[in-house]
Amino acid sequence: MRIDLNCDMGESFGVYTLGHDEAAMPYVTSVNVACGFHASDPVNIVKTIRKAKKYNLAIGAHPSFPDLVGFGRRVMAASPDEIFADAAYQIGALMGICKTEGLTLQHVKPHGALYNMAEKDSNVAAAIAKAIKSVDPNLYMVCSCGSKMVEGAKAVGVKYVEEAFADRAYTKEGTLVPRRQEGAVIHDPKAVAGRVLTIIKTGKVNAIDGTEVALKPQTICVHGDTPGAVDMIKEIRTRLVQEGIELSPFGI
């Protein structure tokens, strides 16, 4: 049994430092690098990719709506053509910078509101999938487990993996509980590690209302920018290794 641990990174820009990228990198297997639309800038993208190279991590693009002020978490009334263009632009930028370091881009994972919209709307998901396939058909699309994202990826014919979140609560429908709702983020490292282990071994998780929800992920998202994030990632990795679960990028 094996699993990938992915983490959003490279979200610093200008004089602002966000997250604990290098401290978290030794404990994950894949990173999703911000492309400049919700966070980051060219210099920080290069720095992040070089750090990922140092730790031999698989690299993904983390495209979003063009929303620096709202950190990409605000819904935008973008057309499928606009979503396609914005995603293709960001994926191409990450791919180009990876090539300057002799690296290959592994995957694409939408960020924030774009991810949440794609999770529920197969047209949004298909627009992202079309952008991925147009830039490089070898790229994987990271999709929320059992969501409309999977439908969009299948319809377009793009490779995909399904993802579960370590520290985020789920609704009974299997979607993420909105961050503004109490209990949306789980902060106890041991509880989160146990939850991740249960998801991997049983393919199920308890939703916020106690309902059992089916999840069968090939990758688990951990966060590197929340309080105590690095300690939580360490706890998750330690628990999985103790249980004999292999940690490696899904693209291998």
Coordinates of N, CA and C in Angstrom, one line a residue, residues 4-101:
D4 N 0.7 9.2 -1.7 CA 1.5 10.5 -2.0 C 1.0 11.5 -1.0
L5 N 1.9 12.3 -0.4 CA 1.6 13.4 0.4 C 1.9 14.7 -0.3
N6 N 0.9 15.5 -0.7 CA 1.1 16.7 -1.4 C 0.8 17.9 -0.5
C7 N 1.6 19.0 -0.8 CA 1.5 20.2 0.0 C 1.6 21.5 -0.9
D8 N 0.7 22.5 -0.6 CA 0.7 23.7 -1.4 C 1.9 24.6 -0.9
M9 N 2.7 25.1 -1.8 CA 3.9 25.8 -1.4 C 4.2 26.9 -2.4
G10 N 5.2 27.7 -2.1 CA 5.6 28.8 -3.0 C 4.7 30.0 -2.9
E11 N 4.0 30.2 -1.8 CA 3.0 31.3 -1.7 C 3.6 32.6 -1.1
S12 N 4.9 32.7 -1.0 CA 5.5 34.0 -0.6 C 5.6 34.8 -1.8
F13 N 5.6 36.1 -1.7 CA 5.9 37.0 -2.8 C 6.3 38.4 -2.3
G14 N 7.2 39.0 -3.1 CA 7.8 40.3 -2.7 C 8.5 40.1 -1.3
V15 N 8.1 41.0 -0.4 CA 8.7 41.0 0.9 C 7.9 40.1 1.9
Y16 N 6.9 39.5 1.4 CA 6.0 38.7 2.3 C 6.3 37.2 2.3
T17 N 6.5 36.7 3.5 CA 6.8 35.2 3.6 C 5.6 34.5 4.1
L18 N 5.1 33.5 3.4 CA 4.0 32.7 3.8 C 4.3 31.3 3.9
G19 N 3.9 30.6 4.9 CA 4.1 29.1 5.0 C 5.5 28.8 5.5
H20 N 5.7 27.5 5.6 CA 6.9 26.9 6.2 C 7.5 25.9 5.2
D21 N 7.7 26.4 4.0 CA 8.0 25.5 2.9 C 9.2 24.5 3.1
E22 N 10.4 25.1 3.4 CA 11.5 24.2 3.5 C 11.5 23.3 4.7
A23 N 10.8 23.8 5.8 CA 10.7 22.9 7.0 C 9.8 21.8 6.7
A24 N 8.8 21.9 5.8 CA 7.8 20.9 5.6 C 8.3 19.9 4.5
M25 N 9.2 20.4 3.6 CA 9.6 19.6 2.4 C 10.1 18.2 2.7
P26 N 10.9 18.0 3.7 CA 11.4 16.7 4.0 C 10.4 15.6 4.3
Y27 N 9.2 16.0 4.6 CA 8.1 15.1 5.0 C 7.0 14.8 4.0
V28 N 7.1 15.5 2.9 CA 6.1 15.3 1.8 C 6.7 14.7 0.6
T29 N 5.9 14.3 -0.4 CA 6.4 13.7 -1.6 C 6.2 14.5 -2.9
S30 N 5.1 15.4 -2.8 CA 4.8 16.2 -4.0 C 4.5 17.6 -3.5
V31 N 4.7 18.6 -4.3 CA 4.4 20.0 -4.0 C 3.6 20.7 -5.1
N32 N 2.7 21.5 -4.7 CA 1.8 22.3 -5.6 C 2.3 23.7 -5.5
V33 N 2.9 24.2 -6.6 CA 3.6 25.5 -6.5 C 2.7 26.6 -7.1
A34 N 2.4 27.6 -6.2 CA 1.6 28.8 -6.7 C 2.2 29.4 -7.9
C35 N 1.3 29.9 -8.8 CA 1.8 30.3 -10.1 C 1.7 31.8 -10.3
G36 N 1.5 32.6 -9.2 CA 1.5 34.0 -9.3 C 0.2 34.7 -9.4
F37 N -0.9 33.9 -9.6 CA -2.3 34.5 -9.6 C -2.9 34.8 -8.3
H38 N -2.7 33.8 -7.3 CA -3.2 34.0 -6.0 C -2.1 34.4 -5.0
A39 N -0.8 34.0 -5.4 CA 0.3 34.3 -4.5 C 1.6 33.9 -5.4
S40 N 2.7 34.3 -4.8 CA 4.0 34.1 -5.4 C 4.4 35.1 -6.5
D41 N 5.6 35.0 -7.0 CA 6.1 35.8 -8.1 C 7.2 35.0 -8.7
P42 N 7.7 35.4 -9.9 CA 8.7 34.6 -10.6 C 9.9 34.2 -9.8
V43 N 10.5 35.2 -9.0 CA 11.6 34.8 -8.2 C 11.3 33.8 -7.1
N44 N 10.2 33.9 -6.5 CA 9.8 32.9 -5.5 C 9.4 31.5 -6.1
I45 N 8.9 31.6 -7.3 CA 8.6 30.3 -8.0 C 9.9 29.6 -8.2
V46 N 10.9 30.3 -8.7 CA 12.2 29.6 -9.0 C 12.8 29.1 -7.7
K47 N 12.8 29.9 -6.6 CA 13.3 29.5 -5.3 C 12.6 28.2 -4.8
T48 N 11.3 28.2 -5.0 CA 10.5 27.0 -4.5 C 10.9 25.8 -5.3
I49 N 11.0 25.9 -6.6 CA 11.3 24.7 -7.4 C 12.7 24.2 -7.1
R50 N 13.6 25.1 -6.9 CA 15.0 24.7 -6.5 C 15.0 24.0 -5.2
K51 N 14.2 24.4 -4.2 CA 14.1 23.7 -3.0 C 13.5 22.3 -3.2
A52 N 12.5 22.3 -4.0 CA 11.8 21.0 -4.2 C 12.8 20.0 -4.9
K53 N 13.6 20.5 -5.8 CA 14.7 19.7 -6.4 C 15.6 19.2 -5.4
K54 N 16.0 20.0 -4.5 CA 16.9 19.6 -3.4 C 16.4 18.4 -2.6
Y55 N 15.1 18.4 -2.4 CA 14.5 17.3 -1.6 C 13.9 16.2 -2.5
N56 N 14.1 16.3 -3.8 CA 13.7 15.3 -4.8 C 12.2 15.1 -4.7
L57 N 11.5 16.2 -4.7 CA 10.0 16.2 -4.7 C 9.4 16.3 -6.1
A58 N 8.3 15.7 -6.3 CA 7.5 15.9 -7.5 C 6.9 17.2 -7.5
I59 N 6.8 17.9 -8.7 CA 6.3 19.3 -8.7 C 5.0 19.4 -9.5
G60 N 4.1 20.2 -9.0 CA 2.8 20.4 -9.7 C 2.6 21.9 -9.7
A61 N 1.8 22.3 -10.7 CA 1.3 23.7 -10.8 C 0.1 23.9 -10.0
H62 N -0.1 25.0 -9.4 CA -1.2 25.3 -8.5 C -1.9 26.6 -9.0
P63 N -2.6 26.5 -10.1 CA -3.3 27.7 -10.7 C -4.5 28.1 -9.9
S64 N -4.9 29.4 -10.1 CA -6.0 29.9 -9.4 C -6.7 31.0 -10.2
F65 N -7.8 31.5 -9.7 CA -8.3 32.8 -10.3 C -7.3 33.9 -10.1
P66 N -7.3 34.9 -10.9 CA -6.4 36.0 -10.7 C -6.9 36.9 -9.6
D67 N -6.4 36.6 -8.4 CA -7.0 37.2 -7.1 C -6.0 37.2 -6.0
L68 N -5.0 38.1 -6.2 CA -4.0 38.3 -5.2 C -4.5 38.8 -3.9
V69 N -5.5 39.7 -4.0 CA -6.0 40.4 -2.8 C -6.8 39.3 -1.9
G70 N -7.5 38.5 -2.6 CA -8.3 37.5 -1.9 C -7.7 36.1 -1.7
F71 N -6.4 36.0 -2.1 CA -5.6 34.8 -2.0 C -6.3 33.7 -2.8
G72 N -7.0 34.1 -3.9 CA -7.6 33.1 -4.7 C -8.8 32.3 -4.1
R73 N -9.3 32.8 -3.0 CA -10.4 32.2 -2.3 C -11.8 32.8 -2.6
R74 N -11.8 33.8 -3.5 CA -13.1 34.4 -3.9 C -13.6 33.9 -5.2
V75 N -14.8 33.5 -5.3 CA -15.5 33.0 -6.5 C -15.5 34.1 -7.5
M76 N -15.1 33.8 -8.8 CA -15.2 34.8 -9.8 C -16.1 34.2 -11.0
A77 N -16.8 35.1 -11.6 CA -17.8 34.7 -12.7 C -17.0 34.6 -14.0
A78 N -16.1 33.7 -14.0 CA -15.3 33.5 -15.2 C -15.9 32.5 -16.2
S79 N -15.8 32.7 -17.5 CA -16.3 31.8 -18.5 C -15.4 30.6 -18.6
P80 N -15.9 29.5 -19.2 CA -15.0 28.4 -19.4 C -13.7 28.7 -20.3
D81 N -13.9 29.6 -21.2 CA -12.8 30.1 -22.1 C -11.8 30.9 -21.2
E82 N -12.3 31.7 -20.3 CA -11.3 32.4 -19.4 C -10.6 31.5 -18.4
I83 N -11.3 30.5 -17.9 CA -10.7 29.5 -17.0 C -9.6 28.7 -17.8
F84 N -10.0 28.3 -19.0 CA -9.0 27.6 -19.8 C -7.7 28.4 -20.0
A85 N -7.9 29.7 -20.4 CA -6.8 30.6 -20.7 C -5.9 30.8 -19.5
D86 N -6.6 31.1 -18.4 CA -5.9 31.4 -17.1 C -5.1 30.2 -16.6
A87 N -5.7 29.0 -16.7 CA -5.0 27.8 -16.3 C -3.9 27.5 -17.2
A88 N -4.1 27.5 -18.5 CA -3.0 27.2 -19.5 C -1.8 28.1 -19.3
Y89 N -2.1 29.4 -19.0 CA -1.0 30.4 -18.8 C -0.2 30.0 -17.6
Q90 N -0.8 29.7 -16.5 CA -0.1 29.4 -15.3 C 0.6 28.1 -15.4
I91 N 0.0 27.1 -16.0 CA 0.7 25.8 -16.1 C 1.9 25.9 -17.0
G92 N 1.8 26.7 -18.1 CA 2.9 26.9 -19.0 C 4.1 27.6 -18.3
A93 N 3.8 28.5 -17.4 CA 4.8 29.3 -16.7 C 5.6 28.3 -15.8
L94 N 4.8 27.5 -15.0 CA 5.5 26.5 -14.1 C 6.3 25.5 -14.9
M95 N 5.8 25.0 -16.0 CA 6.5 24.1 -16.8 C 7.8 24.7 -17.3
G96 N 7.7 25.9 -17.8 CA 8.9 26.6 -18.3 C 10.0 26.7 -17.2
I97 N 9.6 27.1 -16.0 CA 10.6 27.2 -15.0 C 11.2 25.9 -14.5
C98 N 10.3 24.9 -14.5 CA 10.8 23.5 -14.2 C 11.9 23.1 -15.2
K99 N 11.7 23.4 -16.5 CA 12.7 23.1 -17.5 C 14.0 23.7 -17.3
T100 N 14.0 25.0 -16.8 CA 15.3 25.7 -16.5 C 16.1 25.0 -15.5
E101 N 15.4 24.2 -14.6 CA 16.1 23.4 -13.6 C 16.3 21.9 -13.9

